[in-house]
CSV table of C-alpha atoms in Angstrom, one decimal:
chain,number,residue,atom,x,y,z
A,1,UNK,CA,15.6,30.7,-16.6
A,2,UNK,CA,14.0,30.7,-20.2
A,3,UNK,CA,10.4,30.1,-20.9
A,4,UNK,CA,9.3,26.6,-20.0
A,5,UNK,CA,6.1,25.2,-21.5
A,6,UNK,CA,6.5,23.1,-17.6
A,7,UNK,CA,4.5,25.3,-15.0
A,8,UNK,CA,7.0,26.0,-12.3
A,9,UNK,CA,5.6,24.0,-9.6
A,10,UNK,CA,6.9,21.2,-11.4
A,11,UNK,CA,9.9,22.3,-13.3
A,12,UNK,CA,11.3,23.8,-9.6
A,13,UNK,CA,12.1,21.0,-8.1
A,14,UNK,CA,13.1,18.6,-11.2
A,15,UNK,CA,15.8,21.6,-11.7
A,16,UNK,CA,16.5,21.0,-8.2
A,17,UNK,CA,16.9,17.2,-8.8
A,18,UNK,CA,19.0,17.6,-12.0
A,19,UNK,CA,20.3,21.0,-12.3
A,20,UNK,CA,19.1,23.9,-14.5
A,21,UNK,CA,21.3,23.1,-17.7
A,22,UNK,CA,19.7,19.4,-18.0
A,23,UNK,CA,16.4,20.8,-17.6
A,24,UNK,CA,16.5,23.5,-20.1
A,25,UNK,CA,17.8,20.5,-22.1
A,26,UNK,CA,15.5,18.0,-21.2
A,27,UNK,CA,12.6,19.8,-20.6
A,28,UNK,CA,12.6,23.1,-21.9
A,29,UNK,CA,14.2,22.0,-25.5
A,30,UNK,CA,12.5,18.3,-25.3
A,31,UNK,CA,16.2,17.4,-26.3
A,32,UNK,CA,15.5,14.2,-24.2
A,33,UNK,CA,18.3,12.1,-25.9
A,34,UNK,CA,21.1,14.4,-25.6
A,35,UNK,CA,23.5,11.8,-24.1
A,36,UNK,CA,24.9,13.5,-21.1
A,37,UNK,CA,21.7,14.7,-19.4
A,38,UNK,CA,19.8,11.5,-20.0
A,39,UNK,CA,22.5,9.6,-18.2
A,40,UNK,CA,22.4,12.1,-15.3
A,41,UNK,CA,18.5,12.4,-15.4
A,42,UNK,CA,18.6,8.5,-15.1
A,43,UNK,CA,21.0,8.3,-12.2
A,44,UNK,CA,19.1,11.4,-10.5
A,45,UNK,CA,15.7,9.5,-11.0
A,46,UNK,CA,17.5,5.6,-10.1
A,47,UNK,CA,19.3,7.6,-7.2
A,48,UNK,CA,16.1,8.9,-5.8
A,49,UNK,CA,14.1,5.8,-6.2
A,50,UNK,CA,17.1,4.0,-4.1
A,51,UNK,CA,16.7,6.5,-0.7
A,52,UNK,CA,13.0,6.6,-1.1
A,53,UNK,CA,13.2,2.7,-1.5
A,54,UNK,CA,15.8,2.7,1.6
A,55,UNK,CA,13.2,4.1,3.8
A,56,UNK,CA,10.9,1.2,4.0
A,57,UNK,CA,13.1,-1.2,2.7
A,58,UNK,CA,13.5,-3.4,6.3
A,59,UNK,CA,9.8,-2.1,7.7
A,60,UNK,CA,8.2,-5.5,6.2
A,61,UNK,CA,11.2,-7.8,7.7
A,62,UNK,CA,10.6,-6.0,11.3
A,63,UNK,CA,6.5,-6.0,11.0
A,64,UNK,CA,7.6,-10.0,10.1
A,65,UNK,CA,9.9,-10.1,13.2
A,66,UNK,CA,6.8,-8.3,15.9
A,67,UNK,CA,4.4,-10.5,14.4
A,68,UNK,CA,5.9,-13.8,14.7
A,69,UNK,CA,7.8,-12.9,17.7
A,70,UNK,CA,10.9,-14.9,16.1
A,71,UNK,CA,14.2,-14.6,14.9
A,72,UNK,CA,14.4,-17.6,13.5
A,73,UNK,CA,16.8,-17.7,10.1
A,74,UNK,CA,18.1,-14.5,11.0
A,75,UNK,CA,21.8,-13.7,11.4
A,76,UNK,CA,22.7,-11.2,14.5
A,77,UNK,CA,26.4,-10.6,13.8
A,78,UNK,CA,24.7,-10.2,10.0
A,79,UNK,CA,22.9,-7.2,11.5
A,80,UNK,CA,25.9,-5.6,13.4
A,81,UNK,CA,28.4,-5.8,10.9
A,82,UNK,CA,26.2,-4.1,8.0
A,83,UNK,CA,25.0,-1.4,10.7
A,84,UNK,CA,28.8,-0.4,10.9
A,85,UNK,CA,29.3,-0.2,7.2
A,86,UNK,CA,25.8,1.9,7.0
A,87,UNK,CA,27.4,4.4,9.4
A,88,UNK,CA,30.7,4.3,7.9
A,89,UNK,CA,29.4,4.6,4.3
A,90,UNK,CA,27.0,7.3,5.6
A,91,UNK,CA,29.7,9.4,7.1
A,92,UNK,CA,32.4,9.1,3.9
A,93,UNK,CA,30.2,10.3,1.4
A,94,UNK,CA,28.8,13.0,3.7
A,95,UNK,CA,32.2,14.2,4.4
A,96,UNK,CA,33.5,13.9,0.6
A,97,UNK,CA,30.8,16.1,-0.5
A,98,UNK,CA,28.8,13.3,-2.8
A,99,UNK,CA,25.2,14.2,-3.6
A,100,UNK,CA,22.6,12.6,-1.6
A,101,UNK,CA,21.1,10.5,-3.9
A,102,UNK,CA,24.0,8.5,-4.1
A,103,UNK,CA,24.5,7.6,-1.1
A,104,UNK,CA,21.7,8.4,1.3
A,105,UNK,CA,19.3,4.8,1.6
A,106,UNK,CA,22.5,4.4,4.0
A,107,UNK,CA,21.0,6.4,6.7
A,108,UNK,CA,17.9,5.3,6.6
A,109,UNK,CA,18.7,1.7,6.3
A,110,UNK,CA,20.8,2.0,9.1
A,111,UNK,CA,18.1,3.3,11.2
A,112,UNK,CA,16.1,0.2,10.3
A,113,UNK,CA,19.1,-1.8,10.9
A,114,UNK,CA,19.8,-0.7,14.5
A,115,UNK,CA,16.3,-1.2,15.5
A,116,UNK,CA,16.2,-5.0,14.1
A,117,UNK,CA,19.3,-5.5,16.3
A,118,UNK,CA,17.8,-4.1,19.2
A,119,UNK,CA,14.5,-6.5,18.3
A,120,UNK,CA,16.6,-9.2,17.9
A,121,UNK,CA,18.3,-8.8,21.4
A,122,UNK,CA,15.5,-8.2,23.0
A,123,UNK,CA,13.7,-11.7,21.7
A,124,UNK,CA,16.9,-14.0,22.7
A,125,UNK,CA,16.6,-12.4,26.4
A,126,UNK,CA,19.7,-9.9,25.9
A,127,UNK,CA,17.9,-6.4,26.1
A,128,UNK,CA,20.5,-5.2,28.5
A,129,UNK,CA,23.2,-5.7,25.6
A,130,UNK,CA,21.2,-4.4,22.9
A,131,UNK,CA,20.9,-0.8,25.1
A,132,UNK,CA,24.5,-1.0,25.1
A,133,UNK,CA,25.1,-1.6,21.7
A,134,UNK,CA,23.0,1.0,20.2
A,135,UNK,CA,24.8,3.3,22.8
A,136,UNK,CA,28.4,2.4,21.0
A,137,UNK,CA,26.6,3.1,17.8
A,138,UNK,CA,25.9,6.3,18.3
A,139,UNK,CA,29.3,7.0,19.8
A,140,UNK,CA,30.9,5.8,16.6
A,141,UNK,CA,28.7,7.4,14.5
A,142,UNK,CA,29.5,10.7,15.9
A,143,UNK,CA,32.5,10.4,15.9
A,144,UNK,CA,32.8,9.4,12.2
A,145,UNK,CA,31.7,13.0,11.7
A,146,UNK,CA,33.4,14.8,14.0
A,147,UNK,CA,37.0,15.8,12.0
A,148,UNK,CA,39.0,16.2,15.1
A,149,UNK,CA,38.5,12.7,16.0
A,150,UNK,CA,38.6,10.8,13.3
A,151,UNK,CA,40.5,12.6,10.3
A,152,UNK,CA,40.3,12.0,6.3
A,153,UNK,CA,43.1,9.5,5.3
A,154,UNK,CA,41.7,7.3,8.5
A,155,UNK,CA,37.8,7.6,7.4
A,156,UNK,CA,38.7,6.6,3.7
A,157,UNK,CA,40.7,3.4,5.5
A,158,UNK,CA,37.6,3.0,7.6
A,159,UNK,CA,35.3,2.9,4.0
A,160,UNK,CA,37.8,0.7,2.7
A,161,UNK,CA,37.3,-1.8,5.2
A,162,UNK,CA,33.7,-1.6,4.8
A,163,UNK,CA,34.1,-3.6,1.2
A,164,UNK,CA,35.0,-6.7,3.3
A,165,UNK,CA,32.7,-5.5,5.9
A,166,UNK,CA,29.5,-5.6,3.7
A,167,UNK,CA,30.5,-9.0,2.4
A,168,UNK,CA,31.3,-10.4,5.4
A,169,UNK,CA,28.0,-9.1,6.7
A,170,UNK,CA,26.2,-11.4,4.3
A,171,UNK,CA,28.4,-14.2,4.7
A,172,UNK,CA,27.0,-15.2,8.3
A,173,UNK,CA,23.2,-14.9,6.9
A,174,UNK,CA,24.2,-17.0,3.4
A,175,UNK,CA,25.8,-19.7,5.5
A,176,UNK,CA,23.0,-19.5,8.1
A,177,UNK,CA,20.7,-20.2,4.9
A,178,UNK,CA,22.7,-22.7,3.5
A,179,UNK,CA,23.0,-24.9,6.8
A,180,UNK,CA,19.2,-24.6,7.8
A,181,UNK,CA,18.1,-24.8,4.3
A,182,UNK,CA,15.5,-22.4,5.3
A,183,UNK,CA,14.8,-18.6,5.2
A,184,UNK,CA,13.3,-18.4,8.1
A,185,UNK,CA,12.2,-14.9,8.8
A,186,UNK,CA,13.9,-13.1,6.6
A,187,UNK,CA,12.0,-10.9,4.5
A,188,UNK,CA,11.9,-11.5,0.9
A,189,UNK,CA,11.0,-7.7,0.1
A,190,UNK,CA,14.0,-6.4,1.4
A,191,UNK,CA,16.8,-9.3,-0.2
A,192,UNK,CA,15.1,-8.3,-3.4
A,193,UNK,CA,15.3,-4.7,-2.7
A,194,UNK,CA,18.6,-5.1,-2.0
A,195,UNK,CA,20.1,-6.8,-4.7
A,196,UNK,CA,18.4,-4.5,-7.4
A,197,UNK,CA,19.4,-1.5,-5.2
A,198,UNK,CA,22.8,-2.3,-4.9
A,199,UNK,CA,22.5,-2.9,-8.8
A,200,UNK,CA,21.1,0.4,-10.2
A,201,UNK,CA,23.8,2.1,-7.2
A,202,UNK,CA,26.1,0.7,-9.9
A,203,UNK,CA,24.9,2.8,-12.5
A,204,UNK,CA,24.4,5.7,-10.7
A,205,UNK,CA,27.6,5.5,-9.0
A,206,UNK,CA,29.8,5.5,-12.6
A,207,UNK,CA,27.7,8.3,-13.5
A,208,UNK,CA,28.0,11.0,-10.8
A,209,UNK,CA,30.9,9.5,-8.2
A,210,UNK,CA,34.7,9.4,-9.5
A,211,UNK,CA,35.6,7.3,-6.5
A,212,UNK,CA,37.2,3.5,-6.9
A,213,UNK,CA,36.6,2.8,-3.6
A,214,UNK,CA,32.7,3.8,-3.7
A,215,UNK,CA,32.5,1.6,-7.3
A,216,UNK,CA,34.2,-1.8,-5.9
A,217,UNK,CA,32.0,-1.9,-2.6
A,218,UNK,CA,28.9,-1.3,-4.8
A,219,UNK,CA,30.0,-4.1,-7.1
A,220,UNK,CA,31.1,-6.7,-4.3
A,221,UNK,CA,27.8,-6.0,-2.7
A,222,UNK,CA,25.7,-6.4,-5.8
A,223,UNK,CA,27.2,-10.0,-6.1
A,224,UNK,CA,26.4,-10.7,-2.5
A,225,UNK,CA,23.1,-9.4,-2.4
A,226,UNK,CA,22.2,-11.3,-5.6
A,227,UNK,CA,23.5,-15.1,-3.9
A,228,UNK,CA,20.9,-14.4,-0.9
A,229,UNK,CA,18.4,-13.1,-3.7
A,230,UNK,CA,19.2,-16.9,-5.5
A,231,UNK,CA,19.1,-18.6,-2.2
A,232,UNK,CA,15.6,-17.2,-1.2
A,233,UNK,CA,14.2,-18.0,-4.6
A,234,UNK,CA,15.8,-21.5,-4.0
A,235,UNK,CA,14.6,-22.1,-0.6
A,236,UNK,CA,11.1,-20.6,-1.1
A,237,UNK,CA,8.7,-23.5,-0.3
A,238,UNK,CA,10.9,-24.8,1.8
A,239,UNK,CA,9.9,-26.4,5.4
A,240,UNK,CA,10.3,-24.6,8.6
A,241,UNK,CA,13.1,-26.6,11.1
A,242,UNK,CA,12.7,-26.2,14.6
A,243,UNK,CA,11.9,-22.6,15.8
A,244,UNK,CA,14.6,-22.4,18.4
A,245,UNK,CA,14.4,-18.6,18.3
A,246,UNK,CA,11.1,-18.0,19.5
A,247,UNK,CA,10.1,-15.9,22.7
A,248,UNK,CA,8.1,-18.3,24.0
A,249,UNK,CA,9.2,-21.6,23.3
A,250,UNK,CA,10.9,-22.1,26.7
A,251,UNK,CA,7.5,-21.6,27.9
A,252,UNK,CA,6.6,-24.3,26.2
A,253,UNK,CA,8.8,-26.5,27.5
């Protein structure tokens, strides 16, 4: 490593982030428009910002969901289908050898995802189901990793699938937005976190992953996740319906 004006307590782990040639580069030579190492330093940085980003991304829609005690506006097979193409996704990059920034919000999103599901369940009086579920979850998911059950050629059909699989996963939550002209308790945060994830994954995506498979999902989703992003800026001030998804409003009855 050459002399870097960047003490090393710094430098470390931005060569760890972007390798040791962009950093001499970028850093050590301030060449910081030297066209291939800006577009890597930019899909690093985006990259990162997407996982960190992934992490708390659904915390504000499930804070909304304990709080009101309501699903209301929110889509269960929504939630089930995009948990399936989290562990899927998760799974085909890990076994393909893609860096984790490129691909990694999947896990942690998925996380988030499976405990919604299991919040939804619970709410609508089907807790029983919901400890099933996340049981079949896991048992999928493990055996998305596991080479002797589930082989290369059939994982990259499986990812394949998961293009129509993420659409379709928004389809049910658009149309349940449409009909009920209402966004119930969806959380704005995370459609908006979505849609310009998905859209810097794009970028970062052409940069670092030679993979047409990987590049059409993240284009398909970036167009779905931007007609929920239009509906809730559409539907914003709009009036609840009837909560019919509330704990407690048999109760009430």
């Amino acid at each position: 490593m050459a002399d870097s004006w960047l003490p090393s307590i710094l430098r470390s782990p931005l060569a760890a982030l972007i390798g040791e040639d962009c950093t001499v580069t970028l850093v050590d030579n301030l060449d910081l428009l030297e066209p291939h190492c800006l577009r890597h330093a930019l899909s690093k940085g985006l990259g990162l910002g997407i996982v960190l980003g992934g992490c708390i991304v659904k915390l504000p829609q499930l804070f909304k969901i304990l709080k009101s005690k309501s699903v209301a506006g929110i889509s269960l097979s929504s939630y089930v289908l995009e948990v399936l193409a989290n562990v899927i996704t998760l799974a085909y990059n890990f076994r393909n050898g893609y860096a984790f920034t490129t691909y990694g919000e999947a896990a942690f999103i998925g996380i988030q995802n499976i405990v919604i599901t299991m919040l939804m369940l619970l709410f609508t009086g089907r807790a029983a189901l919901g400890v099933v579920t996340v049981a079949a979850l896991l048992l999928f998911t493990y055996s998305l990793f596991d080479v002797s059950l589930i082989g290369s050629s059939l994982l990259s059909t499986l990812y394949g699938l998961t293009i129509p699989l993420v659409i379709s996963s928004r389809i049910p939550q658009i149309y349940t937005i449409h009909v009920n002209k209402y966004t119930g308790q969806l959380s704005a945060f995370a459609v908006f976190n979505y849609f310009f994830g998905t859209a810097a994954r794009l970028f970062t995506t052409l940069v670092e992953v030679d993979d047409s498979l990987v590049l059409l999902g993240n284009v398909l989703a970036t167009v779905a996740n931007g007609v929920l992003a239009a509906q809730m800026v559409y539907y914003w001030s709009a009036p609840a319906p009837k909560d019919k998804y509330r704990l407690d409003s048999k109760k009430k009855e």
